[in-house]
Short mmCIF file of C-alpha atoms in Angstrom, two decimals:
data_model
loop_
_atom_site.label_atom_id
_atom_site.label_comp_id
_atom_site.label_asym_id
_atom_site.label_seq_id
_atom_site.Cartn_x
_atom_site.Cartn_y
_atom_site.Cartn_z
CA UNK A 1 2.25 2.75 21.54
CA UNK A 2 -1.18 2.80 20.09
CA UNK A 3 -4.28 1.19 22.02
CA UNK A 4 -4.79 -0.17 18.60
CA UNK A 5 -1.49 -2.21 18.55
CA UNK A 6 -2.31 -2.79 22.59
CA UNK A 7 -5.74 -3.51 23.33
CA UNK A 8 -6.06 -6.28 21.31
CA UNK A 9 -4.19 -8.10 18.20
CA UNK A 10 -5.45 -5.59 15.55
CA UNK A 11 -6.37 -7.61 12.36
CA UNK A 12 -4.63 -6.17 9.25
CA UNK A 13 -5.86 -6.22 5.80
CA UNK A 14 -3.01 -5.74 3.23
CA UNK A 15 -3.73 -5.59 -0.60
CA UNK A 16 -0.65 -6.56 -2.70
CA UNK A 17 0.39 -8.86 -0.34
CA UNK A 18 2.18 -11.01 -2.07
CA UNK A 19 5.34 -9.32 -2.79
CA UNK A 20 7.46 -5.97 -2.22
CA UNK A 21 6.18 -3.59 0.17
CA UNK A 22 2.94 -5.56 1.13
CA UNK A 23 4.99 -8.87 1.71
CA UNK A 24 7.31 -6.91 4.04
CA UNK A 25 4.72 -5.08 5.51
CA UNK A 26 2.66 -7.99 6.66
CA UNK A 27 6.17 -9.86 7.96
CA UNK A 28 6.17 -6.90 9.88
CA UNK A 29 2.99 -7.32 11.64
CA UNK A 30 3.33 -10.50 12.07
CA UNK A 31 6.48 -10.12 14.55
CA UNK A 32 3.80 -7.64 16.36
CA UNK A 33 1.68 -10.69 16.80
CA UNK A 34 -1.38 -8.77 14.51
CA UNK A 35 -3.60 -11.04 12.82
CA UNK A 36 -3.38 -10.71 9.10
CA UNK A 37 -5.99 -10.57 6.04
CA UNK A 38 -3.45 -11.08 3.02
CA UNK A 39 -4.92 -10.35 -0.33
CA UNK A 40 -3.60 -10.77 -3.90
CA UNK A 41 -3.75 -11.79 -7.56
CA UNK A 42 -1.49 -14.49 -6.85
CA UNK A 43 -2.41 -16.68 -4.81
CA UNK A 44 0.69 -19.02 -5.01
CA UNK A 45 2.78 -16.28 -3.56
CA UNK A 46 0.36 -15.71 -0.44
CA UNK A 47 0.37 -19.42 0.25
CA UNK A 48 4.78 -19.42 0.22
CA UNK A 49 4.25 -15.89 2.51
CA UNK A 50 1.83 -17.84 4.63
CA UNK A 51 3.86 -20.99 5.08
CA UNK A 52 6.66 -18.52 6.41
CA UNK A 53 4.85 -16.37 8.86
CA UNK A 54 3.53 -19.26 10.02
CA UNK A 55 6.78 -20.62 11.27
CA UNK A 56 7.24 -19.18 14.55
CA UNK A 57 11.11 -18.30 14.48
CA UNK A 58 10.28 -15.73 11.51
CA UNK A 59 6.50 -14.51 13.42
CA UNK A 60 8.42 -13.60 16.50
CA UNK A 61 10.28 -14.29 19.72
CA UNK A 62 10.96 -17.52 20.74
CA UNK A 63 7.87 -19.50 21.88
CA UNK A 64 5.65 -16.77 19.94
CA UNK A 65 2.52 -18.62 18.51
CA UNK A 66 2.34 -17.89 14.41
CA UNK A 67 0.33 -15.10 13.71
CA UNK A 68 -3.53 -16.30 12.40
CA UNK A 69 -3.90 -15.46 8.66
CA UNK A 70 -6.74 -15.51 5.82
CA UNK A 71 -5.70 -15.68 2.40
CA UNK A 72 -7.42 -13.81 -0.53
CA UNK A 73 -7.12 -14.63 -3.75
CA UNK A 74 -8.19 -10.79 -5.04
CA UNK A 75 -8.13 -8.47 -7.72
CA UNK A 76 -9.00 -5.37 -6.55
CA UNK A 77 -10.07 -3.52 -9.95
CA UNK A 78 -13.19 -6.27 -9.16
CA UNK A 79 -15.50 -4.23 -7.58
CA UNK A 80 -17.82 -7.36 -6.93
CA UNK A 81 -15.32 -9.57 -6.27
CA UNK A 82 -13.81 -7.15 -3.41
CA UNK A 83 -17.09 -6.53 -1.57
CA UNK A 84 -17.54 -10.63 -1.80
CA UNK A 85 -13.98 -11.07 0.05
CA UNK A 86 -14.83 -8.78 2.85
CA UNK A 87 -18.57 -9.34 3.15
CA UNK A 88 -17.65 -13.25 3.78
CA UNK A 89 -14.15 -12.33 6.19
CA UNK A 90 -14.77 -15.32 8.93
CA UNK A 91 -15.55 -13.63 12.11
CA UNK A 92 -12.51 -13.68 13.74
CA UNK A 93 -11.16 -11.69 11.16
CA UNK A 94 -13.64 -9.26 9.72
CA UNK A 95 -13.66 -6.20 12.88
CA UNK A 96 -10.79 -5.17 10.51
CA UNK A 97 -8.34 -2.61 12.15
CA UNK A 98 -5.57 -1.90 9.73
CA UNK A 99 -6.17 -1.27 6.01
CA UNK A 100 -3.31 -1.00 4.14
CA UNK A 101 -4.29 -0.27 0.24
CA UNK A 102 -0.99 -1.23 -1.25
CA UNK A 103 -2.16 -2.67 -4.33
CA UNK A 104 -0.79 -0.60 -7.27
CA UNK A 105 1.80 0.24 -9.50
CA UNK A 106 3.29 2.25 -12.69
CA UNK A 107 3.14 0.78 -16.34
CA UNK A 108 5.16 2.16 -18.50
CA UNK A 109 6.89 5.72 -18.86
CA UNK A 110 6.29 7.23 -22.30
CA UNK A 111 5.40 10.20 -23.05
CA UNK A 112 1.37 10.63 -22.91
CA UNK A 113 1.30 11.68 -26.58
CA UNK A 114 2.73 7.73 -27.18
CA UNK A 115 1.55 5.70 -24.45
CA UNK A 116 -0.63 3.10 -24.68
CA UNK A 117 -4.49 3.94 -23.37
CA UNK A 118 -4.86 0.45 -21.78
CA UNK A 119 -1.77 1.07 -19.48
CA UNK A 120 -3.24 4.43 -18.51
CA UNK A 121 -6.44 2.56 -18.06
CA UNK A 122 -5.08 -0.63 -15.57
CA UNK A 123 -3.37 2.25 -13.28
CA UNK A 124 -6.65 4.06 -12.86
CA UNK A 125 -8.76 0.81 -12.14
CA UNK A 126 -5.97 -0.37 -9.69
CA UNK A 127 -4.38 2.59 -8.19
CA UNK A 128 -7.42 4.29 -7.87
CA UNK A 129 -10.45 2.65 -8.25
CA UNK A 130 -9.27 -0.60 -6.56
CA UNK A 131 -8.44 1.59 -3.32
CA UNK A 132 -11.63 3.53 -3.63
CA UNK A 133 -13.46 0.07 -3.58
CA UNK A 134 -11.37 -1.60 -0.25
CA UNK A 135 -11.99 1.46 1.82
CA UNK A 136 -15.46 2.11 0.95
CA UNK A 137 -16.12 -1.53 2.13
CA UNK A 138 -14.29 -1.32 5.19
CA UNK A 139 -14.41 2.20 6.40
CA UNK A 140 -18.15 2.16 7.49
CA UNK A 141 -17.59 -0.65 10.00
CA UNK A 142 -14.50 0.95 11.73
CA UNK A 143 -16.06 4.10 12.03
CA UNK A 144 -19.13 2.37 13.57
CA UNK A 145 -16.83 0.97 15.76
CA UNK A 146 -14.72 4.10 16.44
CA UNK A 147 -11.46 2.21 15.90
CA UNK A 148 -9.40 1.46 12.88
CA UNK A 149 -7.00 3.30 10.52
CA UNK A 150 -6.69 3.48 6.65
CA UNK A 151 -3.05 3.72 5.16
CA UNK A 152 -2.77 4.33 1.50
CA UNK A 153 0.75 3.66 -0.33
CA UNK A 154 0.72 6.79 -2.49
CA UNK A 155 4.21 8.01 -4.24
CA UNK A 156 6.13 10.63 -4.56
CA UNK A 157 5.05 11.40 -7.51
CA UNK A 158 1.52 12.49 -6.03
CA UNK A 159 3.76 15.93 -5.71
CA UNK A 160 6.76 15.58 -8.02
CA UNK A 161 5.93 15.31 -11.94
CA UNK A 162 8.33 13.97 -13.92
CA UNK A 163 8.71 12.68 -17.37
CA UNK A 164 6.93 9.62 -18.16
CA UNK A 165 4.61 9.82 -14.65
CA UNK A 166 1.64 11.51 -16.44
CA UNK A 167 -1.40 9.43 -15.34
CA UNK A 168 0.66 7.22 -12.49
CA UNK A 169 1.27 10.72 -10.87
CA UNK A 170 -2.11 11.89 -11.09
CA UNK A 171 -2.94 8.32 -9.69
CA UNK A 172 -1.40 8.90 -6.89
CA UNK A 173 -2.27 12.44 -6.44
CA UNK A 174 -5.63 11.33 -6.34
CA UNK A 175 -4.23 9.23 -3.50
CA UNK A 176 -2.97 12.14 -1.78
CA UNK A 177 -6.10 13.82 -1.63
CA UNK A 178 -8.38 11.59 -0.88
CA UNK A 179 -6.54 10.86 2.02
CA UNK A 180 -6.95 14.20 2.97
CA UNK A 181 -10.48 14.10 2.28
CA UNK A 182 -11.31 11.64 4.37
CA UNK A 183 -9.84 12.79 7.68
CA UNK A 184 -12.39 15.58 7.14
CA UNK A 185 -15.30 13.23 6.56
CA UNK A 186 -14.53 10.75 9.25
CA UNK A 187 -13.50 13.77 11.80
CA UNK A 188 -14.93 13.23 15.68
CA UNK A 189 -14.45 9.41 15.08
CA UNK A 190 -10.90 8.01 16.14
CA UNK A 191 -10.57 6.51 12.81
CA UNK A 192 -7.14 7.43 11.62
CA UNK A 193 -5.87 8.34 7.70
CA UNK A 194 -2.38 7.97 6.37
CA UNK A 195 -0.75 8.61 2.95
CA UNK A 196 2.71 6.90 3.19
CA UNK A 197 4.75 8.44 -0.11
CA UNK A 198 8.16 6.47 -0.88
CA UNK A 199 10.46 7.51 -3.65
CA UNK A 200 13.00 5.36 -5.13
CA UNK A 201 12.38 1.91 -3.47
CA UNK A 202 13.25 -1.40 -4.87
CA UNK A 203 11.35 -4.08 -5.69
CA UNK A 204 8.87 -5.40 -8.13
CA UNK A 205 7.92 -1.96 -9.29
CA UNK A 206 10.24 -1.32 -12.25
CA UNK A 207 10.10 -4.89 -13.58
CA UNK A 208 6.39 -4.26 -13.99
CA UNK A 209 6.60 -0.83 -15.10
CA UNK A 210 8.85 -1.78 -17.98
CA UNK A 211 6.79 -5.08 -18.35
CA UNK A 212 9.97 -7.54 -17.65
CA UNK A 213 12.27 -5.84 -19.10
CA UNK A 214 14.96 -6.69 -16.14
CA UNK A 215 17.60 -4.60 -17.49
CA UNK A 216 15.82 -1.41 -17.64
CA UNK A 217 14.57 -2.01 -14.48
CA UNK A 218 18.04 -2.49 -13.12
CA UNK A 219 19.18 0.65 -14.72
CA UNK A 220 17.03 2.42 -12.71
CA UNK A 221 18.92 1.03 -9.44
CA UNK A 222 22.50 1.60 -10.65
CA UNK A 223 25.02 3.24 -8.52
CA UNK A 224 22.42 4.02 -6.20
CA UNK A 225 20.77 2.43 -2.62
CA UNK A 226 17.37 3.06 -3.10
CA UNK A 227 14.70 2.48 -0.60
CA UNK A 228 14.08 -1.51 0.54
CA UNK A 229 10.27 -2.90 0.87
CA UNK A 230 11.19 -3.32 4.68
CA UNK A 231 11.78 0.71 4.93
CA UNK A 232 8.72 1.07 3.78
CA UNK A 233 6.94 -1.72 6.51
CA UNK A 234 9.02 0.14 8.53
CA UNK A 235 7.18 3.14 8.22
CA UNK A 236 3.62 1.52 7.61
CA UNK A 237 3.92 0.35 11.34
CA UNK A 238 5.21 3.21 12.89
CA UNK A 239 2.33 5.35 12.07
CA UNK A 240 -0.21 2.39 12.94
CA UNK A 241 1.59 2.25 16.51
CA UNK A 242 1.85 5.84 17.42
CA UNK A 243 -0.52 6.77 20.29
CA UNK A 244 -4.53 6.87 19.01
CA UNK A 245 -4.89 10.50 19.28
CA UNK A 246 -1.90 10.88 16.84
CA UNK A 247 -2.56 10.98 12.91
CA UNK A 248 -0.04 11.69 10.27
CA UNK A 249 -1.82 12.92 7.59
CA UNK A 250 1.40 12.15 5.02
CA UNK A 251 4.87 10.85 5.05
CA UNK A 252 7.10 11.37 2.54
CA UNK A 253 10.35 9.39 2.13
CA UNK A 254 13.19 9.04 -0.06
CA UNK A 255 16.37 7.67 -0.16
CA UNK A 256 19.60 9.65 1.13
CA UNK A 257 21.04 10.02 -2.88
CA UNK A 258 17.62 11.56 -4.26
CA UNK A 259 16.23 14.64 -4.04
CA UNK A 260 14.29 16.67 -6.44
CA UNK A 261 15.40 17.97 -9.80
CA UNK A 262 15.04 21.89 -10.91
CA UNK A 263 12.41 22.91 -13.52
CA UNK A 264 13.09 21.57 -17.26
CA UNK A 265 13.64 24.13 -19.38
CA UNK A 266 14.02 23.85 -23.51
CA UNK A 267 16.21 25.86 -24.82
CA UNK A 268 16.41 26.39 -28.49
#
């Protein structure tokens, strides 16, 4: 087990918090007994996700105390509004160990000849920019400390194209490789870098792709058992508590029943 899970309760920062993979991920490390930073647009939801790690039957064991949390009401396309939230982190919560930039998500799957410039726009600023902005303002102070580790939800569609994925893939091949770059910036500190790349996993992520629309996002489910938000924790925390001289670079994962499709061909 890591010296980072070990040492000390390592305080975990978790955009997206408040539902799907960064809800299950911070459930997660709260039965590890980690204290969390939760951040997210809604605010509502972090308060319900509060209210039930905070009950000590769900945190952990019996007689486990709740894990300590700070809520962040947080839109991380806000540049100024994310170096405010971890400028003023209360002390006992900003020598921040875990990042987990989670935050993110696909709008929309049209063709890039018809899809609409603002959705293209919203996956860049969160995807992208909103990661670039949470690392840059917490990387400096773990690698001045020599401790932390950075773990970026990417997809696989950082590898995979696909129709439809045009600028969400390139989103999260940007992921991908800035991942990659920064192990080589950051290398002869004991800062560790993760890209985490699920496939098919259920949660939120087609509602809001297809903006509500519950029975396309359904359809995308059918006949099928896709990945679950608590794989995905799953995975988040097994990389964070491997031993501190271990770093995996990427993980990809997909569920049993998908696999990847042969070129596309059009044949006249």
């Amino acid at each position: 087990m890591s010296a980072t899970m070990t040492a000390q309760p390592p305080i975990v920062f978790i955009t997206g918090a408040s539902s799907g993979f960064g809800a299950a991920i911070a459930r997660r490390f709260a039965g590890l007994g980690a204290r969390l930073v939760l951040a997210a647009r809604r605010y509502e939801r972090l308060e319900a996700l509060a209210a039930e790690l905070s009950d000590s039957r769900i945190a952990g064991p019996a007689g486990a105390r709740a894990p300590a949390i700070h809520l962040i009401r947080l839109d991380v396309r806000d540049r100024g509004a994310v170096d405010k939230a971890i400028a003023e982190l209360p002390p006992e919560f900003s020598e921040v160990t875990v990042l987990v930039n989670n935050a993110g998500g696909a709008l929309g799957l049209s063709p890039a000849h018809e899809a609409d410039l603002n959705d293209w726009e919203e996956m860049i600023d969160t995807n992208v920019k909103g990661l670039l902005y949470c690392t840059r303002a917490l990387l400096p102070g773990m690698v001045a400390r020599d401790r932390g580790h950075i773990i970026n939800i990417g997809s696989v569609a950082a590898e995979t194209p696909y129709p439809g994925s045009n600028v969400y893939g390139a989103c999260k091949a940007f992921v991908a490789q800035f991942s990659l770059n920064l192990r080589s910036d950051i290398l002869g500190s004991r800062v560790r870098v993760t890209d985490i790349e699920p496939g098919m996993a259920e949660t939120e992520f087609s509602v809001v792709r297809f903006k509500g629309d519950q029975e396309k996002a359904a359809a995308v489910y059918r006949g099928v058992k896709p990945l679950s938000a608590e794989d995905i924790a799953e995975s988040v925390v097994w990389c964070a508590m491997l031993p501190e001289h271990v770093n995996v670079n990427r993980l990809e994962l997909m569920p049993v029943m998908q696999a990847f499709a042969g070129f596309a061909v059009k044949r006249s």
